[in-house]
Short mmCIF file of C-alpha atoms and ligand atoms in Angstrom, two decimals:
data_model
loop_
_atom_site.label_atom_id
_atom_site.label_comp_id
_atom_site.label_asym_id
_atom_site.label_seq_id
_atom_site.Cartn_x
_atom_site.Cartn_y
_atom_site.Cartn_z
CA UNK A 1 18.06 49.97 8.03
CA UNK A 2 21.41 49.21 9.69
CA UNK A 3 24.53 49.18 7.54
CA UNK A 4 27.70 47.15 8.02
CA UNK A 5 31.00 47.24 6.11
CA UNK A 6 33.84 44.76 6.07
CA UNK A 7 36.02 44.78 9.17
CA UNK A 8 39.63 44.84 7.98
CA UNK A 9 42.78 46.02 9.75
CA UNK A 10 40.91 47.32 12.78
CA UNK A 11 38.35 49.41 10.95
CA UNK A 12 35.12 49.34 8.95
CA UNK A 13 35.71 49.46 5.22
CA UNK A 14 33.52 49.42 2.14
CA UNK A 15 33.96 46.57 -0.32
CA UNK A 16 36.33 47.54 -3.13
CA UNK A 17 33.61 47.09 -5.73
CA UNK A 18 31.10 48.98 -3.56
CA UNK A 19 28.75 46.00 -3.51
CA UNK A 20 26.28 45.52 -0.65
CA UNK A 21 23.51 43.01 0.03
CA UNK A 22 20.50 43.05 2.32
CA UNK A 23 20.15 40.51 5.08
CA UNK A 24 16.65 39.16 5.60
CA UNK A 25 14.89 38.58 8.92
CA UNK A 26 13.46 35.04 8.54
CA UNK A 27 10.59 35.86 10.90
CA UNK A 28 9.33 38.82 8.85
CA UNK A 29 10.82 38.00 5.43
CA UNK A 30 11.93 41.66 5.35
CA UNK A 31 15.47 43.03 5.04
CA UNK A 32 16.74 44.56 8.30
CA UNK A 33 20.36 45.45 7.45
CA UNK A 34 22.71 45.83 4.53
CA UNK A 35 26.19 44.40 4.52
CA UNK A 36 29.20 45.01 2.27
CA UNK A 37 29.95 42.06 -0.01
CA UNK A 38 33.62 41.16 -0.37
CA UNK A 39 35.10 39.93 -3.60
CA UNK A 40 38.44 38.20 -3.99
CA UNK A 41 40.38 41.47 -3.84
CA UNK A 42 38.82 42.35 -0.48
CA UNK A 43 39.76 38.93 0.84
CA UNK A 44 43.34 39.41 -0.31
CA UNK A 45 43.37 42.77 1.49
CA UNK A 46 42.13 41.16 4.71
CA UNK A 47 44.73 38.38 4.46
CA UNK A 48 47.46 40.98 3.85
CA UNK A 49 46.36 42.90 6.97
CA UNK A 50 46.45 39.70 9.02
CA UNK A 51 49.82 38.70 7.63
CA UNK A 52 51.28 42.11 8.38
CA UNK A 53 49.97 41.89 11.94
CA UNK A 54 51.49 38.44 12.29
CA UNK A 55 54.85 39.44 10.82
CA UNK A 56 55.22 42.49 13.06
CA UNK A 57 54.66 40.24 16.07
CA UNK A 58 52.15 42.64 17.57
CA UNK A 59 50.06 39.69 18.79
CA UNK A 60 52.22 36.56 18.76
CA UNK A 61 55.00 38.28 20.73
CA UNK A 62 52.69 39.06 23.61
CA UNK A 63 52.98 36.61 26.47
CA UNK A 64 50.16 34.08 26.86
CA UNK A 65 49.21 35.99 30.02
CA UNK A 66 48.84 39.27 28.07
CA UNK A 67 46.86 37.62 25.30
CA UNK A 68 44.73 35.80 27.83
CA UNK A 69 43.82 38.99 29.63
CA UNK A 70 42.73 40.63 26.37
CA UNK A 71 40.61 37.60 25.44
CA UNK A 72 38.91 37.79 28.83
CA UNK A 73 38.20 41.48 28.14
CA UNK A 74 36.59 40.44 24.83
CA UNK A 75 34.32 38.09 26.80
CA UNK A 76 33.20 40.92 29.08
CA UNK A 77 32.72 43.25 26.10
CA UNK A 78 30.41 40.71 24.44
CA UNK A 79 28.25 40.71 27.57
CA UNK A 80 28.25 44.54 27.60
CA UNK A 81 26.73 44.58 24.10
CA UNK A 82 24.55 41.51 24.60
CA UNK A 83 21.19 43.08 23.72
CA UNK A 84 22.46 44.45 20.42
CA UNK A 85 24.39 41.31 19.50
CA UNK A 86 21.51 38.98 20.45
CA UNK A 87 19.05 41.06 18.41
CA UNK A 88 21.36 40.85 15.40
CA UNK A 89 21.64 37.09 15.80
CA UNK A 90 17.86 36.71 15.94
CA UNK A 91 17.15 39.00 13.01
CA UNK A 92 19.83 37.44 10.81
CA UNK A 93 19.27 33.77 11.55
CA UNK A 94 15.72 33.38 12.84
CA UNK A 95 16.57 31.82 16.18
CA UNK A 96 14.65 32.93 19.25
CA UNK A 97 15.67 35.75 21.57
CA UNK A 98 15.37 33.17 24.34
CA UNK A 99 18.12 31.11 22.70
CA UNK A 100 20.24 34.12 21.76
CA UNK A 101 20.31 35.45 25.33
CA UNK A 102 20.84 32.10 27.01
CA UNK A 103 22.99 30.27 24.46
CA UNK A 104 24.53 32.42 21.74
CA UNK A 105 25.74 35.43 23.70
CA UNK A 106 26.94 33.54 26.80
CA UNK A 107 28.30 30.74 24.61
CA UNK A 108 30.41 33.18 22.61
CA UNK A 109 31.58 35.13 25.67
CA UNK A 110 32.45 31.94 27.54
CA UNK A 111 34.50 30.72 24.59
CA UNK A 112 36.74 33.80 24.85
CA UNK A 113 36.77 33.53 28.64
CA UNK A 114 37.66 29.84 28.55
CA UNK A 115 40.57 30.17 26.13
CA UNK A 116 41.68 33.43 27.76
CA UNK A 117 41.87 31.79 31.16
CA UNK A 118 43.36 28.56 29.87
CA UNK A 119 46.41 30.23 28.31
CA UNK A 120 47.11 32.09 31.56
CA UNK A 121 47.42 28.78 33.42
CA UNK A 122 50.10 26.15 34.05
CA UNK A 123 48.50 23.54 31.80
CA UNK A 124 49.06 25.78 28.76
CA UNK A 125 52.63 26.54 29.85
CA UNK A 126 53.27 22.80 29.96
CA UNK A 127 51.53 22.33 26.61
CA UNK A 128 53.63 24.85 24.67
CA UNK A 129 57.03 24.11 26.19
CA UNK A 130 58.46 20.70 27.07
CA UNK A 131 62.08 19.73 27.75
CA UNK A 132 63.67 16.27 27.46
CA UNK A 133 67.28 15.19 28.11
CA UNK A 134 68.47 12.45 25.76
CA UNK A 135 71.60 10.36 25.34
CA UNK A 136 70.59 8.61 22.10
CA UNK A 137 71.54 9.06 19.29
CA UNK A 138 73.79 11.68 20.92
CA UNK A 139 73.62 13.64 24.18
CA UNK A 140 71.20 16.49 23.74
CA UNK A 141 68.56 18.62 25.35
CA UNK A 142 65.30 18.55 23.40
CA UNK A 143 62.75 21.29 23.43
CA UNK A 144 59.30 20.64 22.04
CA UNK A 145 57.53 23.93 21.54
CA UNK A 146 54.18 24.88 20.11
CA UNK A 147 54.09 28.06 18.08
CA UNK A 148 51.34 29.96 16.28
CA UNK A 149 50.74 28.92 12.68
CA UNK A 150 50.36 32.42 11.25
CA UNK A 151 47.18 33.53 9.53
CA UNK A 152 44.18 31.27 10.10
CA UNK A 153 40.97 31.39 8.11
CA UNK A 154 37.55 30.59 9.50
CA UNK A 155 34.55 29.85 7.29
CA UNK A 156 31.33 29.58 9.26
CA UNK A 157 27.71 28.54 8.70
CA UNK A 158 24.43 30.29 9.37
CA UNK A 159 23.04 28.18 12.19
CA UNK A 160 25.13 29.56 15.08
CA UNK A 161 26.97 32.51 13.53
CA UNK A 162 28.21 34.13 16.75
CA UNK A 163 29.22 30.94 18.53
CA UNK A 164 30.86 29.52 15.41
CA UNK A 165 32.82 32.75 14.90
CA UNK A 166 33.95 32.54 18.53
CA UNK A 167 34.98 28.91 18.18
CA UNK A 168 37.19 29.92 15.24
CA UNK A 169 38.54 33.24 16.52
CA UNK A 170 39.14 32.62 20.25
CA UNK A 171 41.42 29.55 20.04
CA UNK A 172 43.26 31.00 17.03
CA UNK A 173 44.02 34.18 18.98
CA UNK A 174 44.81 32.26 22.17
CA UNK A 175 47.54 30.41 20.27
CA UNK A 176 48.96 33.71 18.93
CA UNK A 177 47.59 33.62 15.38
CA UNK A 178 45.84 36.27 13.31
CA UNK A 179 42.48 35.53 11.71
CA UNK A 180 40.36 36.22 8.67
CA UNK A 181 36.80 34.99 9.10
CA UNK A 182 34.08 34.66 6.49
CA UNK A 183 30.62 34.16 7.96
CA UNK A 184 27.73 32.69 5.97
CA UNK A 185 26.29 35.27 3.57
CA UNK A 186 22.82 35.07 5.13
CA UNK A 187 24.03 35.68 8.71
CA UNK A 188 27.07 37.96 8.68
CA UNK A 189 26.18 40.66 11.21
CA UNK A 190 27.06 39.22 14.62
CA UNK A 191 30.47 38.09 13.33
CA UNK A 192 31.19 41.58 12.03
CA UNK A 193 30.15 43.01 15.40
CA UNK A 194 32.44 40.53 17.11
CA UNK A 195 35.44 41.77 15.11
CA UNK A 196 34.74 45.30 16.30
CA UNK A 197 34.27 44.09 19.88
CA UNK A 198 37.64 42.30 19.77
CA UNK A 199 39.39 45.40 18.50
CA UNK A 200 37.78 47.71 21.06
CA UNK A 201 38.71 45.26 23.82
CA UNK A 202 42.39 45.53 22.90
CA UNK A 203 43.10 43.04 20.12
CA UNK A 204 45.48 44.97 17.84
CA UNK A 205 44.40 46.09 14.36
CA UNK A 206 44.77 43.43 11.68
CA UNK A 207 44.69 40.52 14.12
CA UNK A 208 40.96 39.86 13.60
CA UNK A 209 39.39 40.57 10.22
CA UNK A 210 35.83 39.65 9.26
CA UNK A 211 34.56 39.88 5.71
CA UNK A 212 31.19 38.83 4.38
CA UNK A 213 31.12 37.50 0.83
CA UNK A 214 29.99 34.57 -1.29
CA UNK A 215 31.40 31.14 -0.53
CA UNK A 216 32.14 30.50 -4.20
CA UNK A 217 34.49 33.50 -4.47
CA UNK A 218 35.42 34.98 -1.07
CA UNK A 219 35.36 31.54 0.57
CA UNK A 220 37.39 29.91 -2.17
CA UNK A 221 39.94 32.73 -2.10
CA UNK A 222 40.49 32.01 1.59
CA UNK A 223 40.67 28.28 1.01
CA UNK A 224 43.40 28.70 -1.62
CA UNK A 225 45.33 31.78 -0.44
CA UNK A 226 49.02 30.89 0.04
CA UNK A 227 49.37 33.06 3.14
CA UNK A 228 46.67 31.16 5.03
CA UNK A 229 48.31 28.46 7.14
CA UNK A 230 45.19 26.86 8.51
CA UNK A 231 41.54 26.78 7.54
CA UNK A 232 38.76 25.90 9.97
CA UNK A 233 35.37 25.26 8.43
CA UNK A 234 31.93 24.42 9.76
CA UNK A 235 29.14 23.66 7.33
CA UNK A 236 27.95 21.04 4.89
CA UNK A 237 29.95 17.91 4.14
CA UNK A 238 29.89 18.76 0.44
CA UNK A 239 31.55 22.16 0.92
CA UNK A 240 33.93 20.69 3.52
CA UNK A 241 35.15 18.23 0.92
CA UNK A 242 35.69 21.09 -1.54
CA UNK A 243 37.62 23.13 1.03
CA UNK A 244 39.91 20.21 1.75
CA UNK A 245 40.58 19.81 -1.97
CA UNK A 246 41.26 23.53 -2.36
CA UNK A 247 43.52 23.58 0.69
CA UNK A 248 45.57 20.73 -0.74
CA UNK A 249 47.09 23.13 -3.30
CA UNK A 250 49.13 24.83 -0.58
CA UNK A 251 48.93 21.92 1.90
CA UNK A 252 47.06 23.89 4.52
CA UNK A 253 46.12 22.38 7.80
CA UNK A 254 42.36 22.00 7.59
CA UNK A 255 39.86 21.21 10.30
CA UNK A 256 36.31 20.46 9.27
CA UNK A 257 33.14 20.23 11.32
CA UNK A 258 30.42 18.93 9.03
CA UNK A 259 27.04 17.31 8.88
CA UNK A 260 25.48 14.67 11.06
CA UNK A 261 22.62 12.23 11.45
CA UNK A 262 23.14 11.48 15.08
CA UNK A 263 21.55 8.52 16.90
CA UNK A 264 19.69 9.18 20.12
CA UNK A 265 19.28 5.73 21.72
CA UNK A 266 16.55 5.11 24.27
CA UNK A 267 17.29 1.94 26.25
CA UNK A 268 14.45 -0.07 27.75
CA UNK A 269 15.45 1.04 31.28
CA UNK A 270 15.50 4.79 30.51
CA UNK A 271 13.46 7.33 32.43
CA UNK A 272 10.96 7.78 29.60
CA UNK A 273 9.55 11.10 30.80
CA UNK A 274 12.97 12.74 30.69
CA UNK A 275 14.19 10.89 27.62
CA UNK A 276 11.11 11.85 25.57
CA UNK A 277 11.55 15.54 26.38
CA UNK A 278 15.30 15.15 25.85
CA UNK A 279 14.60 13.72 22.40
CA UNK A 280 12.47 16.77 21.55
CA UNK A 281 15.19 19.10 22.78
CA UNK A 282 17.78 17.06 20.88
CA UNK A 283 15.88 17.49 17.63
CA UNK A 284 13.80 20.66 17.68
CA UNK A 285 16.11 23.08 19.46
CA UNK A 286 16.83 25.88 16.98
CA UNK A 287 14.33 24.34 14.57
CA UNK A 288 16.58 21.31 14.16
CA UNK A 289 19.29 23.37 12.49
CA UNK A 290 22.08 21.96 14.64
CA UNK A 291 24.73 19.70 13.19
CA UNK A 292 24.79 17.24 16.10
CA UNK A 293 21.00 17.07 16.55
CA UNK A 294 19.69 13.66 17.54
CA UNK A 295 17.62 13.24 14.42
CA UNK A 296 17.41 9.45 14.58
CA UNK A 297 15.69 8.42 17.79
CA UNK A 298 16.26 4.70 18.29
CA UNK A 299 13.72 3.28 20.74
CA UNK A 300 13.64 -0.20 22.28
CA UNK A 301 10.53 -2.03 21.08
CA UNK A 302 9.45 -2.71 24.70
CA UNK A 303 9.04 1.01 25.43
CA UNK A 304 8.45 2.32 21.91
CA UNK A 305 4.70 3.06 22.07
CA UNK A 306 4.85 4.65 25.49
CA UNK A 307 7.85 6.73 24.45
CA UNK A 308 6.28 8.06 21.24
CA UNK A 309 3.15 8.98 23.17
CA UNK A 310 5.25 11.02 25.60
CA UNK A 311 7.08 12.72 22.73
CA UNK A 312 3.82 13.71 21.07
CA UNK A 313 2.48 15.05 24.37
CA UNK A 314 5.70 17.03 24.85
CA UNK A 315 5.46 18.65 21.41
CA UNK A 316 2.34 20.49 22.56
CA UNK A 317 4.57 22.38 24.99
CA UNK A 318 6.70 23.86 22.18
CA UNK A 319 5.46 27.33 21.32
CA UNK A 320 6.07 28.55 17.78
CA UNK A 321 5.93 32.31 17.45
CA UNK A 322 7.50 35.75 17.42
CA UNK A 323 11.27 35.32 17.74
CA UNK A 324 11.58 38.36 20.05
CA UNK A 325 9.03 36.97 22.53
CA UNK A 326 10.87 35.25 25.39
CA UNK A 327 8.16 32.54 25.65
CA UNK A 328 8.72 31.39 22.06
CA UNK A 329 10.52 28.05 21.84
CA UNK A 330 10.72 27.68 18.07
CA UNK A 331 11.25 30.38 15.47
CA UNK A 332 11.44 30.15 11.68
CA UNK A 333 14.00 28.32 9.59
CA UNK A 334 16.84 30.44 8.30
CA UNK A 335 15.55 30.90 4.76
CA UNK A 336 12.78 29.96 2.41
CA UNK A 337 15.16 27.61 0.56
CA UNK A 338 15.95 25.81 3.82
CA UNK A 339 12.23 25.38 4.46
CA UNK A 340 11.76 24.06 0.93
CA UNK A 341 14.54 21.53 1.56
CA UNK A 342 12.71 20.39 4.70
CA UNK A 343 9.43 20.10 2.81
CA UNK A 344 11.13 17.97 0.17
CA UNK A 345 12.35 15.55 2.85
CA UNK A 346 8.95 15.36 4.53
CA UNK A 347 7.50 14.37 1.14
CA UNK A 348 10.24 11.77 0.67
CA UNK A 349 9.58 10.31 4.13
CA UNK A 350 5.91 9.81 3.27
CA UNK A 351 6.72 8.36 -0.16
CA UNK A 352 9.13 5.85 1.37
CA UNK A 353 6.53 4.66 3.88
CA UNK A 354 7.42 6.38 7.15
CA UNK A 355 4.45 7.22 9.36
CA UNK A 356 3.94 10.95 9.89
CA UNK A 357 2.64 11.33 13.44
CA UNK A 358 3.18 15.06 14.06
CA UNK A 359 3.74 18.24 12.06
CA UNK A 360 4.60 17.92 8.41
CA UNK A 361 3.38 21.38 7.45
CA UNK A 362 3.76 25.13 7.88
CA UNK A 363 1.97 26.36 11.00
CA UNK A 364 -1.30 28.06 10.14
CA UNK A 365 -0.84 30.46 13.06
CA UNK A 366 2.10 32.26 11.41
CA UNK A 367 1.18 34.47 8.47
CA UNK A 368 4.77 35.42 7.65
CA UNK A 369 8.18 33.91 8.18
CA UNK A 370 9.83 30.63 7.23
CA UNK A 371 8.17 28.62 9.99
CA UNK A 372 7.68 24.87 10.00
CA UNK A 373 6.01 22.64 12.56
CA UNK A 374 8.01 20.18 14.64
CA UNK A 375 7.64 16.98 12.66
CA UNK A 376 7.85 13.37 13.83
CA UNK A 377 8.09 10.31 11.61
CA UNK A 378 7.50 6.98 13.34
CA UNK A 379 8.22 3.45 12.03
CA UNK A 380 11.20 4.73 10.08
CA UNK A 381 13.58 2.26 8.48
CA UNK A 382 17.19 3.36 8.79
CA UNK A 383 17.67 2.80 5.06
CA UNK A 384 15.15 5.56 4.21
CA UNK A 385 16.57 8.84 2.97
CA UNK A 386 15.09 10.75 5.90
CA UNK A 387 17.24 8.56 8.19
CA UNK A 388 20.40 8.74 6.11
CA UNK A 389 20.56 12.34 4.88
CA UNK A 390 20.97 15.50 6.90
CA UNK A 391 17.70 17.46 6.74
CA UNK A 392 18.73 20.37 8.96
CA UNK A 393 15.21 21.20 10.01
CA UNK A 394 12.62 20.18 12.60
CA UNK A 395 12.18 16.59 11.47
CA UNK A 396 12.88 13.53 13.60
CA UNK A 397 12.84 9.85 12.65
CA UNK A 398 11.82 7.31 15.28
CA UNK A 399 13.30 3.87 14.64
CA UNK A 400 12.44 0.71 16.60
CA UNK A 401 15.07 -1.82 17.66
CA UNK A 402 14.93 -5.06 19.63
CA UNK A 403 18.24 -5.33 21.50
CA UNK A 404 21.45 -3.42 22.26
CA UNK A 405 23.36 -4.99 19.37
CA UNK A 406 20.72 -3.98 16.88
CA UNK A 407 20.68 -0.43 18.28
CA UNK A 408 24.44 -0.16 17.76
CA UNK A 409 24.23 -1.60 14.27
CA UNK A 410 21.58 0.96 13.29
CA UNK A 411 23.40 3.81 15.05
CA UNK A 412 26.60 3.09 13.13
CA UNK A 413 24.86 2.56 9.79
CA UNK A 414 25.50 6.14 8.69
CA UNK A 415 28.19 8.00 6.77
CA UNK A 416 28.17 10.51 9.62
CA UNK A 417 29.47 10.38 13.18
CA UNK A 418 29.14 13.69 14.96
CA UNK A 419 26.93 13.39 18.03
CA UNK A 420 24.59 11.00 19.77
CA UNK A 421 23.15 9.97 23.11
CA UNK A 422 22.16 7.01 25.22
CA UNK A 423 19.38 7.25 27.82
CA UNK A 424 19.36 4.66 30.58
CA UNK A 425 18.99 4.32 34.34
CA UNK A 426 22.13 2.16 34.29
CA UNK A 427 25.10 4.44 33.61
CA UNK A 428 27.59 1.60 33.15
CA UNK A 429 25.40 0.00 30.52
CA UNK A 430 24.95 3.38 28.81
CA UNK A 431 28.69 4.11 28.79
CA UNK A 432 29.38 0.64 27.40
CA UNK A 433 26.94 1.46 24.58
CA UNK A 434 28.49 4.93 24.12
CA UNK A 435 31.90 3.34 23.51
CA UNK A 436 30.46 1.27 20.66
CA UNK A 437 28.97 4.25 18.76
CA UNK A 438 31.17 5.59 15.96
CA UNK A 439 30.80 9.27 16.78
CA UNK A 440 32.77 12.20 18.19
CA UNK A 441 30.49 13.05 21.12
CA UNK A 442 28.05 10.89 23.09
CA UNK A 443 25.90 12.24 25.88
CA UNK A 444 24.46 9.89 28.48
CA UNK A 445 21.06 11.05 29.78
CA UNK A 446 21.51 14.51 28.21
CA UNK A 447 21.57 16.16 24.79
CA UNK A 448 23.33 19.16 23.16
CA UNK A 449 25.47 19.69 26.26
CA UNK A 450 28.59 20.84 24.42
CA UNK A 451 31.29 21.77 26.90
CA UNK A 452 34.04 24.22 25.96
CA UNK A 453 36.58 22.23 27.97
CA UNK A 454 36.17 19.06 25.92
CA UNK A 455 36.81 18.15 22.27
CA UNK A 456 34.06 18.45 19.70
CA UNK A 457 34.20 17.05 16.17
CA UNK A 458 33.30 14.17 13.96
CA UNK A 459 34.13 10.62 13.01
CA UNK A 460 33.70 9.49 9.41
CA UNK A 461 32.22 12.13 7.06
CA UNK A 462 31.31 14.43 9.95
CA UNK A 463 34.71 16.01 10.03
CA UNK A 464 38.41 16.17 10.46
CA UNK A 465 40.15 17.36 13.63
CA UNK A 466 38.61 18.70 16.79
CA UNK A 467 37.50 22.06 18.17
CA UNK A 468 37.37 23.19 21.81
CA UNK A 469 39.36 22.28 24.88
CA UNK A 470 43.12 21.80 24.84
CA UNK A 471 42.66 19.39 21.92
CA UNK A 472 41.03 22.08 19.79
CA UNK A 473 43.61 24.64 20.86
CA UNK A 474 46.42 22.29 19.82
CA UNK A 475 45.11 22.46 16.23
CA UNK A 476 46.07 26.15 16.09
CA UNK A 477 49.77 25.48 16.75
CA UNK A 478 52.73 24.29 14.78
CA UNK A 479 54.85 21.82 16.68
CA UNK A 480 58.60 22.37 16.72
CA UNK A 481 61.43 20.21 18.01
CA UNK A 482 64.65 22.03 18.91
CA UNK A 483 67.62 19.71 19.44
CA UNK A 484 70.35 21.35 21.55
CA UNK A 485 73.54 19.35 21.14
CA UNK A 486 76.74 19.46 23.21
CA UNK A 487 79.32 22.04 22.24
CA UNK A 488 82.24 19.58 21.68
CA UNK A 489 85.33 19.17 19.50
CA UNK A 490 84.69 17.08 16.34
CA UNK A 491 85.58 13.81 18.20
CA UNK A 492 82.41 14.25 20.22
CA UNK A 493 80.24 13.97 17.09
CA UNK A 494 80.24 10.27 16.13
CA UNK A 495 78.08 10.84 13.10
CA UNK A 496 80.81 12.77 11.29
CA UNK A 497 82.46 9.39 10.64
CA UNK A 498 79.53 8.39 8.47
CA UNK A 499 80.78 10.81 5.84
CA UNK A 500 84.36 11.72 6.60
CA UNK A 501 87.48 9.52 6.63
P1 NDP B 601 27.43 25.54 3.26
O1 NDP B 601 28.30 24.42 3.68
O2 NDP B 601 27.21 25.78 1.83
O3 NDP B 601 28.00 26.94 3.86
C1 NDP B 601 28.81 27.06 4.99
C2 NDP B 601 29.84 28.16 4.76
O4 NDP B 601 30.70 27.81 3.67
C3 NDP B 601 29.25 29.51 4.37
O5 NDP B 601 30.03 30.54 4.91
C4 NDP B 601 29.36 29.49 2.86
O6 NDP B 601 29.33 30.76 2.27
C5 NDP B 601 30.70 28.84 2.68
N1 NDP B 601 30.94 28.25 1.38
C6 NDP B 601 30.01 27.77 0.50
N2 NDP B 601 30.63 27.30 -0.60
C7 NDP B 601 31.96 27.48 -0.42
C8 NDP B 601 33.11 27.20 -1.21
N3 NDP B 601 33.01 26.62 -2.40
N4 NDP B 601 34.32 27.53 -0.71
C9 NDP B 601 34.44 28.10 0.49
N5 NDP B 601 33.39 28.40 1.27
C10 NDP B 601 32.16 28.09 0.84
O7 NDP B 601 26.07 25.39 3.99
P2 NDP B 601 24.65 25.93 3.49
O8 NDP B 601 24.45 27.20 4.14
O9 NDP B 601 24.50 25.94 2.02
O10 NDP B 601 23.71 24.80 4.07
C11 NDP B 601 23.52 23.61 3.30
C12 NDP B 601 23.42 22.41 4.19
O11 NDP B 601 24.63 22.27 4.92
C13 NDP B 601 22.37 22.49 5.28
O12 NDP B 601 21.12 22.13 4.82
C14 NDP B 601 22.92 21.51 6.29
O13 NDP B 601 22.58 20.20 5.90
C15 NDP B 601 24.41 21.70 6.19
N6 NDP B 601 24.92 22.61 7.22
C16 NDP B 601 25.64 22.06 8.24
C17 NDP B 601 26.09 22.86 9.25
C18 NDP B 601 26.86 22.31 10.38
O14 NDP B 601 26.91 22.94 11.42
N7 NDP B 601 27.53 21.19 10.23
C19 NDP B 601 25.79 24.28 9.29
C20 NDP B 601 25.08 24.77 8.14
C21 NDP B 601 24.68 23.94 7.16
P3 NDP B 601 27.92 31.34 1.70
O15 NDP B 601 27.05 31.50 2.88
O16 NDP B 601 28.31 32.61 1.08
O17 NDP B 601 27.41 30.32 0.74
#
């Protein structure tokens, strides 16, 4: 069994209380590694290491070019250890090796590469330093500079542990901050490995710290610690709300990326072959455990029957099986409790009158593991709980509509607003629809195509702030205005007369 400590101040450390916990492989239901469990004191130690690193200037005083080169080295180092990191991701979280090698590892490496390259370029130079000459209210030169915040905390979920850790760490470091990251307790290993990779690639000790520990103690310590300037969280809306409340005590900047119930709208002029497979990809990729999954498929009544038929035919092409087999398309859910949550919702869907047309049970072919069949409910009413609540499993609701206005009304009838899509052979019509959907990302004729160069985040209860691109990077800076006045005798300062006779 592999063993992992906490990664604090550039080295592996045991938890102060000596506590460890096993992490379970969801495909075998067996433990495969043990990981040190941080309590509040360990978190305070990690924050102190990050604060010391920030105060000494060992990272923030490097030029963007120097930081950028190190981040690009981190990207290469992730690729060098890709087999080991991908295997950890699969064994911790239950995703497939196929996904880990083509999404998680490259996605994480590209995040470091993207931010590393961006801060070496002119656009970043222009972003962090602007100059304006003014005559009002008094002649002055005005500098607007962006500076690092200090110590940033990341709290991440179990669905994409490595990518989520990268989305928190890479932009924070790019901006010159130090980081303490707490991964989800069920999937801590790849984030711990990433901390070691960063350090070996040249990120100074103390700049990146990763500690695994329970959300209720280690997470809350981070969310309240006075030396944390910013918290970035991805996870459930409920915990996001709590983190915002906790952060209010010290008025931290908080960005939240939360749940979703995203609409995937099929217009009557869509290419149905592609859209039907796109709808499967949009829902069943990673067993549906993706926040922006298109879990409500809204289909025009004219093409509804044909579309559902194509979806059901497509499902037969999804292979459930051994996560390490590169032909497997769907692995198990992350935990038995997550599968139970899915089963509860499938029961609710049936009780409320939705028509179960595929799945709805554990696959008989898999003796072990938290597997669940890809499940389709047809004739769903948007008021049903399966259409309103985030299930976070392989369950999709197909909802009929009769015209564009009704599709938009249904799409926006949700407390969430994270992702969504419109499928149509008329791009102008699709973009016009996209503009009317209350959501942070809309794909036209695609799904799940998150792009590191562009902002990602939610409207409504799906989040606060944005990650990725220059917009996400901006969230990791403080903004400062420096007014440089003229060096004149007192007569040159008109405002003195407001006080002095
Ligand atoms: P949570 O929101 O509970 O967990 C996400 C992260 O927050 C974990 O690191 C967790 O730690 C931590 N955390 C939990 N409670 C606190 C707290 N009080 N203070 C600070 N940190 C805390 O997600 P779950 O894993 O429980 O999943 C529940 C549901 O959330 C899912 O069914 C799904 O609907 C949604 N979800 C959404 C995700 C998204 O990407 N938007 C991702 C994952 C889940 P620990 O692991 O130790 O509990």
